[in-house]
JSON list of C-alpha atoms in Angstrom, two decimals:
[
{"chain": "A", "resi": 1, "resn": "VAL", "atom": "CA", "xyz": [-0.14, 0.19, 0.09]},
{"chain": "A", "resi": 2, "resn": "ASP", "atom": "CA", "xyz": [1.64, 3.05, -0.68]},
{"chain": "A", "resi": 3, "resn": "LEU", "atom": "CA", "xyz": [0.16, 5.71, 1.48]},
{"chain": "A", "resi": 4, "resn": "SER", "atom": "CA", "xyz": [2.46, 8.86, 0.19]},
{"chain": "A", "resi": 5, "resn": "ALA", "atom": "CA", "xyz": [-0.74, 10.74, -1.38]},
{"chain": "A", "resi": 6, "resn": "VAL", "atom": "CA", "xyz": [-2.83, 10.48, 1.56]},
{"chain": "A", "resi": 7, "resn": "THR", "atom": "CA", "xyz": [-4.00, 12.69, 4.30]},
{"chain": "A", "resi": 8, "resn": "PRO", "atom": "CA", "xyz": [-2.16, 12.37, 7.71]},
{"chain": "A", "resi": 9, "resn": "ALA", "atom": "CA", "xyz": [-5.62, 11.51, 9.56]},
{"chain": "A", "resi": 10, "resn": "GLN", "atom": "CA", "xyz": [-6.19, 8.69, 6.45]},
{"chain": "A", "resi": 11, "resn": "LYS", "atom": "CA", "xyz": [-2.83, 7.47, 7.28]},
{"chain": "A", "resi": 12, "resn": "GLU", "atom": "CA", "xyz": [-3.67, 7.42, 11.18]},
{"chain": "A", "resi": 13, "resn": "ARG", "atom": "CA", "xyz": [-7.48, 6.08, 10.12]},
{"chain": "A", "resi": 14, "resn": "PHE", "atom": "CA", "xyz": [-5.63, 3.10, 8.06]},
{"chain": "A", "resi": 15, "resn": "TYR", "atom": "CA", "xyz": [-2.99, 2.33, 10.42]},
{"chain": "A", "resi": 16, "resn": "ASP", "atom": "CA", "xyz": [-5.95, 1.81, 12.73]},
{"chain": "A", "resi": 17, "resn": "LEU", "atom": "CA", "xyz": [-7.49, -0.71, 11.32]},
{"chain": "A", "resi": 18, "resn": "ILE", "atom": "CA", "xyz": [-4.39, -2.57, 10.88]},
{"chain": "A", "resi": 19, "resn": "GLU", "atom": "CA", "xyz": [-3.94, -2.25, 14.12]},
{"chain": "A", "resi": 20, "resn": "ARG", "atom": "CA", "xyz": [-7.49, -3.85, 15.24]},
{"chain": "A", "resi": 21, "resn": "TYR", "atom": "CA", "xyz": [-6.33, -6.67, 12.83]},
{"chain": "A", "resi": 22, "resn": "CYS", "atom": "CA", "xyz": [-2.97, -7.19, 13.85]},
{"chain": "A", "resi": 23, "resn": "LEU", "atom": "CA", "xyz": [-5.36, -7.50, 16.87]},
{"chain": "A", "resi": 24, "resn": "LYS", "atom": "CA", "xyz": [-6.96, -10.65, 15.80]},
{"chain": "A", "resi": 25, "resn": "THR", "atom": "CA", "xyz": [-4.89, -12.63, 13.19]},
{"chain": "A", "resi": 26, "resn": "PRO", "atom": "CA", "xyz": [-0.81, -13.59, 12.99]},
{"chain": "A", "resi": 27, "resn": "VAL", "atom": "CA", "xyz": [0.29, -10.97, 10.58]},
{"chain": "A", "resi": 28, "resn": "ASP", "atom": "CA", "xyz": [3.63, -11.70, 7.70]},
{"chain": "A", "resi": 29, "resn": "TYR", "atom": "CA", "xyz": [5.69, -9.37, 8.73]},
{"chain": "A", "resi": 30, "resn": "SER", "atom": "CA", "xyz": [7.68, -9.36, 5.41]},
{"chain": "A", "resi": 31, "resn": "ALA", "atom": "CA", "xyz": [4.63, -7.76, 3.64]},
{"chain": "A", "resi": 32, "resn": "PHE", "atom": "CA", "xyz": [4.93, -4.84, 5.49]},
{"chain": "A", "resi": 33, "resn": "LYS", "atom": "CA", "xyz": [6.70, -2.53, 3.39]},
{"chain": "A", "resi": 34, "resn": "ASP", "atom": "CA", "xyz": [6.19, 0.50, 6.27]},
{"chain": "A", "resi": 35, "resn": "GLU", "atom": "CA", "xyz": [8.34, -0.02, 9.15]},
{"chain": "A", "resi": 36, "resn": "HIS", "atom": "CA", "xyz": [6.28, 2.31, 12.01]},
{"chain": "A", "resi": 37, "resn": "LEU", "atom": "CA", "xyz": [3.23, 0.55, 10.82]},
{"chain": "A", "resi": 38, "resn": "ALA", "atom": "CA", "xyz": [4.88, -2.39, 11.92]},
{"chain": "A", "resi": 39, "resn": "HIS", "atom": "CA", "xyz": [6.30, -1.36, 14.99]},
{"chain": "A", "resi": 40, "resn": "ARG", "atom": "CA", "xyz": [2.46, -0.46, 16.00]},
{"chain": "A", "resi": 41, "resn": "CYS", "atom": "CA", "xyz": [1.19, -3.72, 14.93]},
{"chain": "A", "resi": 42, "resn": "ARG", "atom": "CA", "xyz": [3.65, -5.91, 16.45]},
{"chain": "A", "resi": 43, "resn": "LEU", "atom": "CA", "xyz": [3.63, -4.10, 19.62]},
{"chain": "A", "resi": 44, "resn": "VAL", "atom": "CA", "xyz": [-0.78, -3.97, 19.43]},
{"chain": "A", "resi": 45, "resn": "GLN", "atom": "CA", "xyz": [-0.11, -7.79, 19.04]},
{"chain": "A", "resi": 46, "resn": "ILE", "atom": "CA", "xyz": [2.57, -8.42, 22.10]},
{"chain": "A", "resi": 47, "resn": "GLN", "atom": "CA", "xyz": [0.09, -6.51, 24.00]},
{"chain": "A", "resi": 48, "resn": "ALA", "atom": "CA", "xyz": [-3.04, -8.45, 23.39]},
{"chain": "A", "resi": 49, "resn": "ILE", "atom": "CA", "xyz": [-1.12, -12.36, 23.15]},
{"chain": "A", "resi": 50, "resn": "GLU", "atom": "CA", "xyz": [-0.03, -10.81, 26.75]},
{"chain": "A", "resi": 51, "resn": "THR", "atom": "CA", "xyz": [-3.36, -9.85, 27.59]},
{"chain": "A", "resi": 52, "resn": "ASN", "atom": "CA", "xyz": [-4.90, -13.06, 26.96]},
{"chain": "A", "resi": 53, "resn": "ILE", "atom": "CA", "xyz": [-1.59, -15.77, 26.99]},
{"chain": "A", "resi": 54, "resn": "GLY", "atom": "CA", "xyz": [-3.47, -17.13, 30.71]},
{"chain": "A", "resi": 55, "resn": "SER", "atom": "CA", "xyz": [-6.70, -18.26, 29.19]},
{"chain": "A", "resi": 56, "resn": "ILE", "atom": "CA", "xyz": [-5.23, -20.37, 26.17]},
{"chain": "A", "resi": 57, "resn": "SER", "atom": "CA", "xyz": [-6.16, -23.83, 27.19]},
{"chain": "A", "resi": 58, "resn": "ASP", "atom": "CA", "xyz": [-5.04, -25.76, 24.22]},
{"chain": "A", "resi": 59, "resn": "ARG", "atom": "CA", "xyz": [-1.62, -26.66, 24.71]},
{"chain": "A", "resi": 60, "resn": "ASN", "atom": "CA", "xyz": [-0.39, -26.57, 21.07]},
{"chain": "A", "resi": 61, "resn": "LYS", "atom": "CA", "xyz": [-1.49, -23.06, 20.86]},
{"chain": "A", "resi": 62, "resn": "LEU", "atom": "CA", "xyz": [-0.37, -21.55, 23.90]},
{"chain": "A", "resi": 63, "resn": "GLY", "atom": "CA", "xyz": [3.55, -23.27, 23.29]},
{"chain": "A", "resi": 64, "resn": "LEU", "atom": "CA", "xyz": [2.99, -21.41, 19.09]},
{"chain": "A", "resi": 65, "resn": "SER", "atom": "CA", "xyz": [1.76, -18.26, 20.99]},
{"chain": "A", "resi": 66, "resn": "TYR", "atom": "CA", "xyz": [4.51, -18.62, 23.36]},
{"chain": "A", "resi": 67, "resn": "PHE", "atom": "CA", "xyz": [7.25, -18.77, 20.06]},
{"chain": "A", "resi": 68, "resn": "TYR", "atom": "CA", "xyz": [5.43, -15.42, 18.09]},
{"chain": "A", "resi": 69, "resn": "LEU", "atom": "CA", "xyz": [5.05, -14.14, 21.29]},
{"chain": "A", "resi": 70, "resn": "ALA", "atom": "CA", "xyz": [9.51, -14.27, 21.51]},
{"chain": "A", "resi": 71, "resn": "ASP", "atom": "CA", "xyz": [10.10, -13.35, 17.77]},
{"chain": "A", "resi": 72, "resn": "LEU", "atom": "CA", "xyz": [7.64, -10.33, 18.22]},
{"chain": "A", "resi": 73, "resn": "CYS", "atom": "CA", "xyz": [9.63, -9.43, 20.70]},
{"chain": "A", "resi": 74, "resn": "TYR", "atom": "CA", "xyz": [12.82, -10.31, 18.86]},
{"chain": "A", "resi": 75, "resn": "ASN", "atom": "CA", "xyz": [11.74, -7.57, 16.37]},
{"chain": "A", "resi": 76, "resn": "GLU", "atom": "CA", "xyz": [10.94, -4.78, 19.18]},
{"chain": "A", "resi": 77, "resn": "ASN", "atom": "CA", "xyz": [14.70, -5.51, 20.21]},
{"chain": "A", "resi": 78, "resn": "MET", "atom": "CA", "xyz": [12.96, -6.50, 23.39]},
{"chain": "A", "resi": 79, "resn": "PHE", "atom": "CA", "xyz": [15.72, -9.17, 23.83]},
{"chain": "A", "resi": 80, "resn": "ASP", "atom": "CA", "xyz": [14.94, -10.31, 27.53]},
{"chain": "A", "resi": 81, "resn": "LYS", "atom": "CA", "xyz": [10.97, -10.48, 26.77]},
{"chain": "A", "resi": 82, "resn": "CYS", "atom": "CA", "xyz": [12.29, -12.62, 23.65]},
{"chain": "A", "resi": 83, "resn": "ILE", "atom": "CA", "xyz": [14.96, -14.97, 25.79]},
{"chain": "A", "resi": 84, "resn": "ASP", "atom": "CA", "xyz": [11.83, -15.52, 28.36]},
{"chain": "A", "resi": 85, "resn": "TYR", "atom": "CA", "xyz": [9.39, -16.59, 25.37]},
{"chain": "A", "resi": 86, "resn": "TYR", "atom": "CA", "xyz": [11.25, -18.62, 23.92]},
{"chain": "A", "resi": 87, "resn": "THR", "atom": "CA", "xyz": [12.45, -20.53, 27.15]},
{"chain": "A", "resi": 88, "resn": "LYS", "atom": "CA", "xyz": [8.54, -21.26, 28.04]},
{"chain": "A", "resi": 89, "resn": "TYR", "atom": "CA", "xyz": [8.08, -22.43, 24.45]},
{"chain": "A", "resi": 90, "resn": "LEU", "atom": "CA", "xyz": [10.74, -24.78, 24.19]},
{"chain": "A", "resi": 91, "resn": "GLU", "atom": "CA", "xyz": [8.66, -25.99, 27.68]},
{"chain": "A", "resi": 92, "resn": "PHE", "atom": "CA", "xyz": [6.92, -27.52, 25.64]},
{"chain": "A", "resi": 93, "resn": "GLY", "atom": "CA", "xyz": [8.89, -29.74, 23.91]},
{"chain": "A", "resi": 94, "resn": "PRO", "atom": "CA", "xyz": [13.07, -28.74, 23.58]},
{"chain": "A", "resi": 95, "resn": "ASP", "atom": "CA", "xyz": [13.56, -30.79, 20.13]},
{"chain": "A", "resi": 96, "resn": "ARG", "atom": "CA", "xyz": [12.67, -26.82, 18.31]},
{"chain": "A", "resi": 97, "resn": "SER", "atom": "CA", "xyz": [16.13, -26.79, 17.04]},
{"chain": "A", "resi": 98, "resn": "GLU", "atom": "CA", "xyz": [14.99, -23.41, 15.66]},
{"chain": "A", "resi": 99, "resn": "ALA", "atom": "CA", "xyz": [13.34, -21.47, 18.95]},
{"chain": "A", "resi": 100, "resn": "HIS", "atom": "CA", "xyz": [17.60, -22.56, 20.18]},
{"chain": "A", "resi": 101, "resn": "TYR", "atom": "CA", "xyz": [18.81, -21.24, 17.02]},
{"chain": "A", "resi": 102, "resn": "ASN", "atom": "CA", "xyz": [16.63, -17.73, 17.66]},
{"chain": "A", "resi": 103, "resn": "MET", "atom": "CA", "xyz": [17.25, -17.57, 21.43]},
{"chain": "A", "resi": 104, "resn": "ALA", "atom": "CA", "xyz": [21.22, -17.34, 20.60]},
{"chain": "A", "resi": 105, "resn": "GLN", "atom": "CA", "xyz": [20.67, -14.58, 18.11]},
{"chain": "A", "resi": 106, "resn": "ALA", "atom": "CA", "xyz": [19.03, -12.38, 21.63]},
{"chain": "A", "resi": 107, "resn": "LEU", "atom": "CA", "xyz": [21.66, -13.47, 23.23]},
{"chain": "A", "resi": 108, "resn": "ILE", "atom": "CA", "xyz": [24.73, -12.67, 21.41]},
{"chain": "A", "resi": 109, "resn": "THR", "atom": "CA", "xyz": [22.59, -9.08, 21.35]},
{"chain": "A", "resi": 110, "resn": "LEU", "atom": "CA", "xyz": [22.97, -9.05, 24.89]},
{"chain": "A", "resi": 111, "resn": "GLY", "atom": "CA", "xyz": [26.23, -9.89, 24.98]},
{"chain": "A", "resi": 112, "resn": "ARG", "atom": "CA", "xyz": [25.73, -13.19, 26.82]},
{"chain": "A", "resi": 113, "resn": "HIS", "atom": "CA", "xyz": [27.95, -15.37, 24.47]},
{"chain": "A", "resi": 114, "resn": "GLN", "atom": "CA", "xyz": [28.52, -18.78, 26.50]},
{"chain": "A", "resi": 115, "resn": "GLU", "atom": "CA", "xyz": [24.80, -18.76, 26.65]},
{"chain": "A", "resi": 116, "resn": "ALA", "atom": "CA", "xyz": [24.29, -18.30, 22.92]},
{"chain": "A", "resi": 117, "resn": "VAL", "atom": "CA", "xyz": [27.52, -21.40, 22.14]},
{"chain": "A", "resi": 118, "resn": "GLU", "atom": "CA", "xyz": [24.68, -23.77, 24.44]},
{"chain": "A", "resi": 119, "resn": "GLN", "atom": "CA", "xyz": [21.25, -22.76, 22.39]},
{"chain": "A", "resi": 120, "resn": "LEU", "atom": "CA", "xyz": [23.95, -23.11, 19.26]},
{"chain": "A", "resi": 121, "resn": "ASN", "atom": "CA", "xyz": [24.70, -26.58, 20.39]},
{"chain": "A", "resi": 122, "resn": "LYS", "atom": "CA", "xyz": [21.42, -27.49, 21.27]},
{"chain": "A", "resi": 123, "resn": "ALA", "atom": "CA", "xyz": [20.02, -26.53, 17.68]},
{"chain": "A", "resi": 124, "resn": "LEU", "atom": "CA", "xyz": [23.36, -27.91, 16.33]},
{"chain": "A", "resi": 125, "resn": "GLU", "atom": "CA", "xyz": [21.61, -31.26, 17.74]},
{"chain": "A", "resi": 126, "resn": "MET", "atom": "CA", "xyz": [18.56, -30.97, 16.35]},
{"chain": "A", "resi": 127, "resn": "SER", "atom": "CA", "xyz": [20.41, -29.90, 12.50]},
{"chain": "A", "resi": 128, "resn": "PRO", "atom": "CA", "xyz": [23.60, -30.40, 12.13]},
{"chain": "A", "resi": 129, "resn": "GLY", "atom": "CA", "xyz": [23.27, -29.54, 8.81]},
{"chain": "A", "resi": 130, "resn": "SER", "atom": "CA", "xyz": [22.45, -25.66, 9.81]},
{"chain": "A", "resi": 131, "resn": "ALA", "atom": "CA", "xyz": [25.16, -23.22, 8.35]},
{"chain": "A", "resi": 132, "resn": "LYS", "atom": "CA", "xyz": [23.38, -20.16, 9.98]},
{"chain": "A", "resi": 133, "resn": "ALA", "atom": "CA", "xyz": [23.78, -22.07, 13.35]},
{"chain": "A", "resi": 134, "resn": "GLN", "atom": "CA", "xyz": [27.76, -22.86, 11.85]},
{"chain": "A", "resi": 135, "resn": "SER", "atom": "CA", "xyz": [28.18, -19.86, 10.96]},
{"chain": "A", "resi": 136, "resn": "SER", "atom": "CA", "xyz": [26.99, -17.42, 14.01]},
{"chain": "A", "resi": 137, "resn": "LEU", "atom": "CA", "xyz": [28.80, -20.04, 16.75]},
{"chain": "A", "resi": 138, "resn": "GLY", "atom": "CA", "xyz": [31.65, -18.84, 14.41]},
{"chain": "A", "resi": 139, "resn": "TYR", "atom": "CA", "xyz": [31.13, -15.76, 15.79]},
{"chain": "A", "resi": 140, "resn": "VAL", "atom": "CA", "xyz": [31.03, -16.00, 19.17]},
{"chain": "A", "resi": 141, "resn": "PHE", "atom": "CA", "xyz": [34.18, -17.71, 19.40]},
{"chain": "A", "resi": 142, "resn": "ALA", "atom": "CA", "xyz": [35.26, -14.90, 16.98]},
{"chain": "A", "resi": 143, "resn": "THR", "atom": "CA", "xyz": [33.98, -12.16, 19.61]},
{"chain": "A", "resi": 144, "resn": "MET", "atom": "CA", "xyz": [34.81, -14.09, 22.73]},
{"chain": "A", "resi": 145, "resn": "ASN", "atom": "CA", "xyz": [38.46, -14.57, 21.16]},
{"chain": "A", "resi": 146, "resn": "LYS", "atom": "CA", "xyz": [38.44, -17.89, 20.43]},
{"chain": "A", "resi": 147, "resn": "LEU", "atom": "CA", "xyz": [39.77, -17.95, 17.47]},
{"chain": "A", "resi": 148, "resn": "ASP", "atom": "CA", "xyz": [40.61, -21.09, 16.39]},
{"chain": "A", "resi": 149, "resn": "GLU", "atom": "CA", "xyz": [37.09, -22.63, 17.51]},
{"chain": "A", "resi": 150, "resn": "ALA", "atom": "CA", "xyz": [35.82, -19.38, 15.02]},
{"chain": "A", "resi": 151, "resn": "GLU", "atom": "CA", "xyz": [37.73, -20.82, 12.09]},
{"chain": "A", "resi": 152, "resn": "VAL", "atom": "CA", "xyz": [36.49, -24.38, 12.72]},
{"chain": "A", "resi": 153, "resn": "HIS", "atom": "CA", "xyz": [32.93, -23.08, 12.82]},
{"chain": "A", "resi": 154, "resn": "PHE", "atom": "CA", "xyz": [33.12, -21.06, 10.27]},
{"chain": "A", "resi": 155, "resn": "LYS", "atom": "CA", "xyz": [34.64, -23.20, 8.07]},
{"chain": "A", "resi": 156, "resn": "GLU", "atom": "CA", "xyz": [31.89, -25.70, 8.65]},
{"chain": "A", "resi": 157, "resn": "ALA", "atom": "CA", "xyz": [29.14, -23.40, 7.28]},
{"chain": "A", "resi": 158, "resn": "LEU", "atom": "CA", "xyz": [31.11, -22.83, 4.02]},
{"chain": "A", "resi": 159, "resn": "ARG", "atom": "CA", "xyz": [31.09, -26.72, 3.93]},
{"chain": "A", "resi": 160, "resn": "LEU", "atom": "CA", "xyz": [27.26, -27.04, 4.84]},
{"chain": "A", "resi": 161, "resn": "GLU", "atom": "CA", "xyz": [26.73, -23.89, 2.34]},
{"chain": "A", "resi": 162, "resn": "PRO", "atom": "CA", "xyz": [29.32, -22.38, 0.44]},
{"chain": "A", "resi": 163, "resn": "THR", "atom": "CA", "xyz": [27.33, -18.93, -0.74]},
{"chain": "A", "resi": 164, "resn": "LEU", "atom": "CA", "xyz": [27.33, -18.18, 2.76]},
{"chain": "A", "resi": 165, "resn": "GLU", "atom": "CA", "xyz": [28.63, -14.63, 2.25]},
{"chain": "A", "resi": 166, "resn": "THR", "atom": "CA", "xyz": [28.35, -13.36, 6.82]},
{"chain": "A", "resi": 167, "resn": "ALA", "atom": "CA", "xyz": [30.40, -16.81, 7.31]},
{"chain": "A", "resi": 168, "resn": "ARG", "atom": "CA", "xyz": [33.22, -15.89, 4.88]},
{"chain": "A", "resi": 169, "resn": "THR", "atom": "CA", "xyz": [33.41, -12.46, 5.89]},
{"chain": "A", "resi": 170, "resn": "ASN", "atom": "CA", "xyz": [33.88, -13.42, 9.23]},
{"chain": "A", "resi": 171, "resn": "LEU", "atom": "CA", "xyz": [36.16, -16.32, 8.31]},
{"chain": "A", "resi": 172, "resn": "GLY", "atom": "CA", "xyz": [38.27, -13.75, 6.32]},
{"chain": "A", "resi": 173, "resn": "LEU", "atom": "CA", "xyz": [38.25, -11.63, 9.50]},
{"chain": "A", "resi": 174, "resn": "ALA", "atom": "CA", "xyz": [39.45, -14.54, 11.57]},
{"chain": "A", "resi": 175, "resn": "PHE", "atom": "CA", "xyz": [41.79, -15.02, 8.98]},
{"chain": "A", "resi": 176, "resn": "PHE", "atom": "CA", "xyz": [43.27, -11.57, 9.57]},
{"chain": "A", "resi": 177, "resn": "ARG", "atom": "CA", "xyz": [43.21, -11.81, 13.53]},
{"chain": "A", "resi": 178, "resn": "GLN", "atom": "CA", "xyz": [45.37, -14.58, 13.80]},
{"chain": "A", "resi": 179, "resn": "GLY", "atom": "CA", "xyz": [47.94, -13.40, 11.02]},
{"chain": "A", "resi": 180, "resn": "LYS", "atom": "CA", "xyz": [46.78, -15.49, 8.63]},
{"chain": "A", "resi": 181, "resn": "PHE", "atom": "CA", "xyz": [46.83, -12.54, 6.11]},
{"chain": "A", "resi": 182, "resn": "ASP", "atom": "CA", "xyz": [46.63, -15.27, 2.75]},
{"chain": "A", "resi": 183, "resn": "ASP", "atom": "CA", "xyz": [44.06, -16.96, 3.57]},
{"chain": "A", "resi": 184, "resn": "ALA", "atom": "CA", "xyz": [42.19, -14.34, 4.92]},
{"chain": "A", "resi": 185, "resn": "ILE", "atom": "CA", "xyz": [43.09, -11.91, 1.40]},
{"chain": "A", "resi": 186, "resn": "LYS", "atom": "CA", "xyz": [41.66, -15.98, -0.40]},
{"chain": "A", "resi": 187, "resn": "GLN", "atom": "CA", "xyz": [38.11, -15.32, 1.37]},
{"chain": "A", "resi": 188, "resn": "TYR", "atom": "CA", "xyz": [37.63, -11.79, -0.16]},
{"chain": "A", "resi": 189, "resn": "THR", "atom": "CA", "xyz": [38.38, -12.37, -3.34]}
]
């Protein structure tokens, strides 16, 4: 929706209608082009789900509600709440690779690196072919200045997904920090 030609009152009315829709329906936020509107809708959804989560009796719906809440909170930079909701979601079944991976991303953002390593290892136990989890583990180890371990995980990520540019870039940086300049240059050529 292009809102550039509407009046401020029309735009606000549209925002209000979309917010009301978001109160009742899970939303694919990748379709949103207006980040301000997406932000408003995420906050409306967070508040509505938090208000009503105690009344959800279906165990599957409750678990999915925690997962959805965690994702919403992550996208709103509410990382502590995000971690709490992923933790609650995982109580419904610990074999959820995506939840462990996503929780690790929030932990990384908060600088809680050892906890992130634990979550990434759990994600990799369930999805050993996850190049993203391998790359994230490499990033955490590089952040902790454990460059040899970082190198191992970046290389594994690239073995699994040779076009994963974040792994290639970070591998080059790890090589550079170790003084392996020729190896670093190879990552960028």
